[in-house]
CSV table of C-alpha atoms in Angstrom, one decimal:
chain,number,residue,atom,x,y,z
A,1,UNK,CA,12.5,-4.8,23.9
A,2,UNK,CA,14.5,-1.6,23.4
A,3,UNK,CA,13.4,0.0,20.1
A,4,UNK,CA,15.0,3.0,18.3
A,5,UNK,CA,13.2,5.2,15.8
A,6,UNK,CA,15.4,7.5,13.6
A,7,UNK,CA,15.2,11.2,12.8
A,8,UNK,CA,17.3,11.0,9.7
A,9,UNK,CA,18.9,14.1,8.2
A,10,UNK,CA,19.0,13.6,4.4
A,11,UNK,CA,22.6,13.5,3.2
A,12,UNK,CA,24.3,13.7,-0.1
A,13,UNK,CA,26.5,10.6,-0.4
A,14,UNK,CA,29.1,10.6,-3.2
A,15,UNK,CA,28.8,6.9,-3.8
A,16,UNK,CA,27.3,3.7,-2.3
A,17,UNK,CA,30.3,3.1,0.0
A,18,UNK,CA,29.7,6.5,1.6
A,19,UNK,CA,26.1,5.7,2.1
A,20,UNK,CA,26.9,2.3,3.6
A,21,UNK,CA,29.4,3.8,6.0
A,22,UNK,CA,26.9,6.3,7.3
A,23,UNK,CA,24.3,3.5,7.8
A,24,UNK,CA,26.8,1.4,9.7
A,25,UNK,CA,27.7,4.3,12.0
A,26,UNK,CA,24.1,5.3,12.6
A,27,UNK,CA,22.9,1.8,13.3
A,28,UNK,CA,26.0,1.1,15.3
A,29,UNK,CA,25.1,4.1,17.6
A,30,UNK,CA,21.6,2.6,18.1
A,31,UNK,CA,23.1,-0.7,19.0
A,32,UNK,CA,25.5,0.9,21.4
A,33,UNK,CA,22.6,2.4,23.2
A,34,UNK,CA,21.0,-0.9,23.6
A,35,UNK,CA,18.5,-1.0,20.7
A,36,UNK,CA,17.3,-4.4,19.6
A,37,UNK,CA,15.2,-3.0,16.7
A,38,UNK,CA,15.9,0.1,14.7
A,39,UNK,CA,13.5,1.9,12.3
A,40,UNK,CA,14.7,4.1,9.5
A,41,UNK,CA,12.5,6.5,7.5
A,42,UNK,CA,10.4,6.3,4.3
A,43,UNK,CA,12.0,7.2,1.0
A,44,UNK,CA,15.5,6.5,2.4
A,45,UNK,CA,16.5,5.0,-1.0
A,46,UNK,CA,16.0,8.3,-2.7
A,47,UNK,CA,19.2,9.6,-0.9
A,48,UNK,CA,21.1,7.2,-3.3
A,49,UNK,CA,20.2,9.5,-6.2
A,50,UNK,CA,22.6,12.1,-4.8
A,51,UNK,CA,25.5,10.1,-6.3
A,52,UNK,CA,24.3,10.9,-9.9
A,53,UNK,CA,24.6,14.0,-12.0
A,54,UNK,CA,22.1,16.9,-11.7
A,55,UNK,CA,20.1,15.8,-14.7
A,56,UNK,CA,19.3,12.5,-13.0
A,57,UNK,CA,19.0,13.4,-9.4
A,58,UNK,CA,16.9,16.5,-10.2
A,59,UNK,CA,14.4,14.4,-12.0
A,60,UNK,CA,12.3,12.0,-10.0
A,61,UNK,CA,11.6,9.5,-12.8
A,62,UNK,CA,15.3,9.4,-13.7
A,63,UNK,CA,16.3,9.0,-10.1
A,64,UNK,CA,14.0,6.0,-9.6
A,65,UNK,CA,15.4,4.3,-12.7
A,66,UNK,CA,19.0,5.1,-11.6
A,67,UNK,CA,18.8,3.6,-8.2
A,68,UNK,CA,17.4,0.2,-9.3
A,69,UNK,CA,20.8,-1.4,-10.0
A,70,UNK,CA,21.7,-0.6,-6.4
A,71,UNK,CA,18.9,-2.8,-5.0
A,72,UNK,CA,21.1,-5.9,-4.4
A,73,UNK,CA,23.7,-3.7,-2.7
A,74,UNK,CA,20.9,-2.3,-0.5
A,75,UNK,CA,19.7,-5.7,0.5
A,76,UNK,CA,23.2,-7.0,1.2
A,77,UNK,CA,24.0,-3.9,3.3
A,78,UNK,CA,21.1,-4.1,5.7
A,79,UNK,CA,21.1,-7.9,5.9
A,80,UNK,CA,24.8,-7.7,6.8
A,81,UNK,CA,24.3,-5.0,9.4
A,82,UNK,CA,21.4,-6.8,11.0
A,83,UNK,CA,23.5,-9.9,11.4
A,84,UNK,CA,26.7,-8.1,12.5
A,85,UNK,CA,24.9,-5.9,15.0
A,86,UNK,CA,22.4,-8.5,16.1
A,87,UNK,CA,19.4,-6.2,15.7
A,88,UNK,CA,16.3,-6.0,13.6
A,89,UNK,CA,16.3,-3.2,11.0
A,90,UNK,CA,13.4,-1.6,9.2
A,91,UNK,CA,15.4,-0.1,6.3
A,92,UNK,CA,13.0,2.8,5.6
A,93,UNK,CA,11.6,2.2,2.1
A,94,UNK,CA,13.0,1.5,-1.4
A,95,UNK,CA,11.0,2.5,-4.5
A,96,UNK,CA,11.3,-0.8,-6.3
A,97,UNK,CA,10.7,-1.3,-10.1
A,98,UNK,CA,8.1,-4.0,-10.4
A,99,UNK,CA,8.3,-4.1,-14.2
A,100,UNK,CA,7.2,-1.8,-17.1
A,101,UNK,CA,8.5,1.2,-15.2
A,102,UNK,CA,5.9,0.8,-12.3
A,103,UNK,CA,7.2,1.2,-8.8
A,104,UNK,CA,6.1,0.1,-5.3
A,105,UNK,CA,7.2,1.9,-2.1
A,106,UNK,CA,8.6,-1.1,-0.3
A,107,UNK,CA,9.7,-1.2,3.4
A,108,UNK,CA,12.2,-4.0,4.0
A,109,UNK,CA,12.6,-5.7,7.4
A,110,UNK,CA,15.9,-7.5,8.2
A,111,UNK,CA,16.1,-9.8,11.1
A,112,UNK,CA,19.2,-10.5,13.1
A,113,UNK,CA,19.1,-14.1,12.1
A,114,UNK,CA,19.3,-13.2,8.4
A,115,UNK,CA,15.6,-13.3,7.7
A,116,UNK,CA,14.1,-10.8,5.3
A,117,UNK,CA,10.5,-9.7,4.5
A,118,UNK,CA,8.7,-6.6,3.4
A,119,UNK,CA,5.6,-4.5,3.5
A,120,UNK,CA,4.6,-2.5,0.5
A,121,UNK,CA,2.8,0.9,1.0
A,122,UNK,CA,-0.9,0.3,0.5
A,123,UNK,CA,-2.3,3.9,0.1
A,124,UNK,CA,-0.8,6.5,-2.2
A,125,UNK,CA,-0.5,10.2,-1.3
A,126,UNK,CA,-1.3,12.9,-3.7
A,127,UNK,CA,2.4,13.3,-4.5
A,128,UNK,CA,2.7,9.6,-5.3
A,129,UNK,CA,-0.3,9.6,-7.5
A,130,UNK,CA,0.9,12.6,-9.4
A,131,UNK,CA,4.2,10.8,-10.3
A,132,UNK,CA,2.2,8.5,-12.5
A,133,UNK,CA,4.5,5.6,-11.9
A,134,UNK,CA,3.9,4.5,-8.3
A,135,UNK,CA,1.5,1.7,-7.5
A,136,UNK,CA,0.0,0.6,-4.2
A,137,UNK,CA,0.8,-2.7,-2.6
A,138,UNK,CA,-1.8,-5.6,-2.4
A,139,UNK,CA,-0.9,-7.5,0.7
A,140,UNK,CA,-1.0,-6.8,4.5
A,141,UNK,CA,1.5,-8.6,6.7
A,142,UNK,CA,2.5,-9.2,10.3
A,143,UNK,CA,5.8,-10.8,11.4
A,144,UNK,CA,8.0,-11.8,14.3
A,145,UNK,CA,10.4,-9.1,15.3
A,146,UNK,CA,12.7,-10.6,17.9
A,147,UNK,CA,9.9,-12.3,19.8
A,148,UNK,CA,7.3,-9.6,19.4
A,149,UNK,CA,4.7,-9.6,16.6
A,150,UNK,CA,4.9,-6.5,14.5
A,151,UNK,CA,3.4,-4.8,11.5
A,152,UNK,CA,4.6,-2.0,9.2
A,153,UNK,CA,2.5,0.9,8.2
A,154,UNK,CA,4.4,3.1,5.7
A,155,UNK,CA,3.7,6.8,6.4
A,156,UNK,CA,0.2,7.5,5.0
A,157,UNK,CA,-0.9,4.0,5.8
A,158,UNK,CA,-0.7,4.9,9.5
A,159,UNK,CA,-3.6,7.3,9.0
A,160,UNK,CA,-6.1,4.5,8.2
A,161,UNK,CA,-7.6,2.5,11.1
A,162,UNK,CA,-8.8,-0.7,9.4
A,163,UNK,CA,-5.6,-2.1,8.0
A,164,UNK,CA,-3.7,-1.5,11.2
A,165,UNK,CA,-6.7,-3.0,13.1
A,166,UNK,CA,-6.3,-6.1,10.9
A,167,UNK,CA,-2.6,-6.3,11.8
A,168,UNK,CA,-3.3,-6.0,15.5
A,169,UNK,CA,-6.1,-8.7,15.2
A,170,UNK,CA,-3.4,-10.9,13.7
A,171,UNK,CA,-1.4,-10.4,16.9
A,172,UNK,CA,0.7,-7.3,16.2
A,173,UNK,CA,1.5,-5.3,19.4
A,174,UNK,CA,4.1,-3.1,17.7
A,175,UNK,CA,3.5,-0.9,14.7
A,176,UNK,CA,6.5,0.3,12.8
A,177,UNK,CA,6.0,3.6,10.8
A,178,UNK,CA,8.7,4.8,8.5
A,179,UNK,CA,7.6,8.2,7.4
A,180,UNK,CA,8.5,11.2,5.3
A,181,UNK,CA,6.6,14.5,5.4
A,182,UNK,CA,7.4,17.9,3.8
A,183,UNK,CA,5.1,20.2,5.8
A,184,UNK,CA,4.1,20.7,9.4
A,185,UNK,CA,0.6,19.7,8.5
A,186,UNK,CA,1.8,16.4,7.0
A,187,UNK,CA,3.9,15.7,10.1
A,188,UNK,CA,0.9,16.4,12.3
A,189,UNK,CA,-1.3,14.1,10.3
A,190,UNK,CA,1.1,11.2,10.6
A,191,UNK,CA,1.7,11.8,14.3
A,192,UNK,CA,-2.1,12.0,15.0
A,193,UNK,CA,-2.5,8.7,13.0
A,194,UNK,CA,0.2,7.0,15.1
A,195,UNK,CA,-1.4,8.2,18.3
A,196,UNK,CA,-4.8,7.1,17.2
A,197,UNK,CA,-3.6,3.6,16.2
A,198,UNK,CA,-1.9,3.2,19.6
A,199,UNK,CA,-5.1,4.2,21.3
A,200,UNK,CA,-7.5,2.0,19.3
A,201,UNK,CA,-5.4,-1.1,19.4
A,202,UNK,CA,-3.5,-0.9,22.7
A,203,UNK,CA,-0.2,-1.3,20.9
A,204,UNK,CA,3.2,0.5,20.8
A,205,UNK,CA,4.1,2.6,17.7
A,206,UNK,CA,7.6,3.5,16.5
A,207,UNK,CA,7.7,6.3,14.0
A,208,UNK,CA,10.9,7.3,12.1
A,209,UNK,CA,11.1,10.5,10.1
A,210,UNK,CA,13.3,12.3,7.5
A,211,UNK,CA,14.8,15.6,8.4
A,212,UNK,CA,16.5,18.6,6.9
A,213,UNK,CA,16.5,19.8,3.3
A,214,UNK,CA,17.8,18.3,0.1
A,215,UNK,CA,17.1,20.9,-2.7
A,216,UNK,CA,18.7,18.6,-5.3
A,217,UNK,CA,15.9,16.0,-4.9
A,218,UNK,CA,12.3,16.5,-6.0
A,219,UNK,CA,11.3,13.7,-3.6
A,220,UNK,CA,13.3,14.7,-0.5
A,221,UNK,CA,13.4,18.5,-0.9
A,222,UNK,CA,12.0,19.5,2.5
A,223,UNK,CA,11.5,17.2,5.5
A,224,UNK,CA,9.7,17.8,8.8
A,225,UNK,CA,8.8,16.0,12.1
A,226,UNK,CA,10.3,14.2,15.0
A,227,UNK,CA,10.9,10.5,15.5
A,228,UNK,CA,8.9,9.0,18.4
A,229,UNK,CA,7.9,6.0,20.4
A,230,UNK,CA,4.2,6.0,21.3
A,231,UNK,CA,2.1,4.1,23.8
A,232,UNK,CA,-1.7,4.0,24.5
A,233,UNK,CA,-2.9,6.8,26.7
A,234,UNK,CA,-4.0,5.0,29.9
A,235,UNK,CA,-3.3,4.1,33.5
A,236,UNK,CA,0.4,3.3,34.0
A,237,UNK,CA,1.3,4.7,30.5
A,238,UNK,CA,2.1,8.3,29.4
A,239,UNK,CA,-1.0,10.5,29.6
A,240,UNK,CA,-0.1,12.0,26.2
A,241,UNK,CA,1.0,8.7,24.7
A,242,UNK,CA,4.6,9.9,24.1
A,243,UNK,CA,7.2,7.6,25.6
A,244,UNK,CA,10.1,9.6,23.9
A,245,UNK,CA,10.6,11.8,20.9
A,246,UNK,CA,13.7,13.4,19.3
A,247,UNK,CA,14.6,17.0,19.9
A,248,UNK,CA,16.8,19.2,17.8
A,249,UNK,CA,19.7,17.3,16.3
A,250,UNK,CA,19.0,14.0,18.1
A,251,UNK,CA,19.2,11.1,15.7
A,252,UNK,CA,17.4,8.5,17.7
A,253,UNK,CA,14.3,8.2,19.9
A,254,UNK,CA,15.0,5.1,22.0
A,255,UNK,CA,12.9,3.5,24.7
A,256,UNK,CA,12.4,0.1,26.4
A,257,UNK,CA,8.9,-1.2,25.4
A,258,UNK,CA,7.5,-3.5,28.1
A,259,UNK,CA,5.0,-5.8,26.3
A,260,UNK,CA,4.1,-7.7,29.4
A,261,UNK,CA,3.2,-4.5,31.2
A,262,UNK,CA,1.2,-3.4,28.1
A,263,UNK,CA,-0.9,-6.6,28.3
A,264,UNK,CA,-1.2,-6.2,32.1
A,265,UNK,CA,-2.5,-2.7,31.7
A,266,UNK,CA,-5.7,-4.1,30.3
A,267,UNK,CA,-6.8,-5.1,33.8
A,268,UNK,CA,-6.8,-1.5,35.0
A,269,UNK,CA,-7.6,0.3,31.8
A,270,UNK,CA,-9.8,3.3,32.0
A,271,UNK,CA,-11.1,2.5,28.5
A,272,UNK,CA,-10.8,-0.6,26.3
A,273,UNK,CA,-10.9,0.6,22.7
A,274,UNK,CA,-9.3,-2.5,21.5
A,275,UNK,CA,-11.8,-4.8,23.2
A,276,UNK,CA,-14.8,-2.5,22.4
A,277,UNK,CA,-13.9,-2.2,18.7
A,278,UNK,CA,-16.7,-4.6,17.6
A,279,UNK,CA,-19.3,-2.5,19.4
A,280,UNK,CA,-19.1,-0.1,16.4
A,281,UNK,CA,-20.7,-2.7,14.2
A,282,UNK,CA,-24.2,-3.0,15.6
A,283,UNK,CA,-26.9,-2.5,12.9
A,284,UNK,CA,-28.3,0.9,13.9
A,285,UNK,CA,-24.9,2.6,13.4
A,286,UNK,CA,-24.0,1.1,10.0
A,287,UNK,CA,-25.6,4.0,8.3
A,288,UNK,CA,-26.4,7.5,9.7
A,289,UNK,CA,-29.9,8.8,8.9
A,290,UNK,CA,-30.9,12.4,8.4
A,291,UNK,CA,-33.4,13.7,11.0
A,292,UNK,CA,-35.0,17.0,11.6
A,293,UNK,CA,-35.2,18.6,15.0
A,294,UNK,CA,-38.4,17.8,16.8
A,295,UNK,CA,-39.5,14.8,14.7
A,296,UNK,CA,-39.4,12.3,17.6
A,297,UNK,CA,-41.0,14.7,20.1
A,298,UNK,CA,-43.9,15.5,17.7
A,299,UNK,CA,-44.4,11.8,17.0
A,300,UNK,CA,-44.5,11.0,20.7
A,301,UNK,CA,-47.1,13.7,21.3
A,302,UNK,CA,-49.4,12.5,18.5
A,303,UNK,CA,-49.1,8.9,19.8
A,304,UNK,CA,-50.2,9.9,23.3
A,305,UNK,CA,-53.2,11.9,21.8
């Protein structure tokens, strides 16, 4: 499967039609380059706030409320593009009103056959907690993405091993990571998380990122990082895990992911973190104990005496 992960420069669309035209052109480029699955970045929906006046788009709470009437247009746009282009699309994330002014950071997946499902972000960053209106999701999912089982980990979720492990134990061999980070440290954390999840689970990872600056938005003001496709670090695979990543103004990181070769690599693997995962659970390592230097040696001497 050829997969494309986007490095998405935040724009300032004047209306939904302009936003839709850009999405069509961008995803059309990915399709023209052979992509069968395309991943857009987290918080993409906040770009829609640009079409409102300064009082709304400059206030996060007002922005979230203002974009809610565009939810149906959002769903129709990406469902239509998935069908027309014949590709699967992870449409970044949409901060969706769940009632009483509480929002979830929802990543929608649209299949080429018209199917639609989603994964809500499970863990909130400090920024999301400080908004006072964003809640975490309560379900972890895997799904079929064009014949490959996949799971979504929205940005910060990629930094936690156990939920991704659960997705991989449910058959996922491709982790899709829409992300948005505003510092180099944040970009590094998510990238390290993606590399670690690929290593632990012997799976591919596709990470999309936001790019550039949007001083008009309190949620998208500064954006860092590179989009990438990542593999486990082992024999027959890249030694640093990097299949491809964007550089400079490149919009897409695109690579052919060979899932048969991924499975076959188990036979010659230098390490088998995925198969050895359960070895972490033996009783003597469930809790660490505090010891003082020399305790065991002294006890052995006394026993011999």
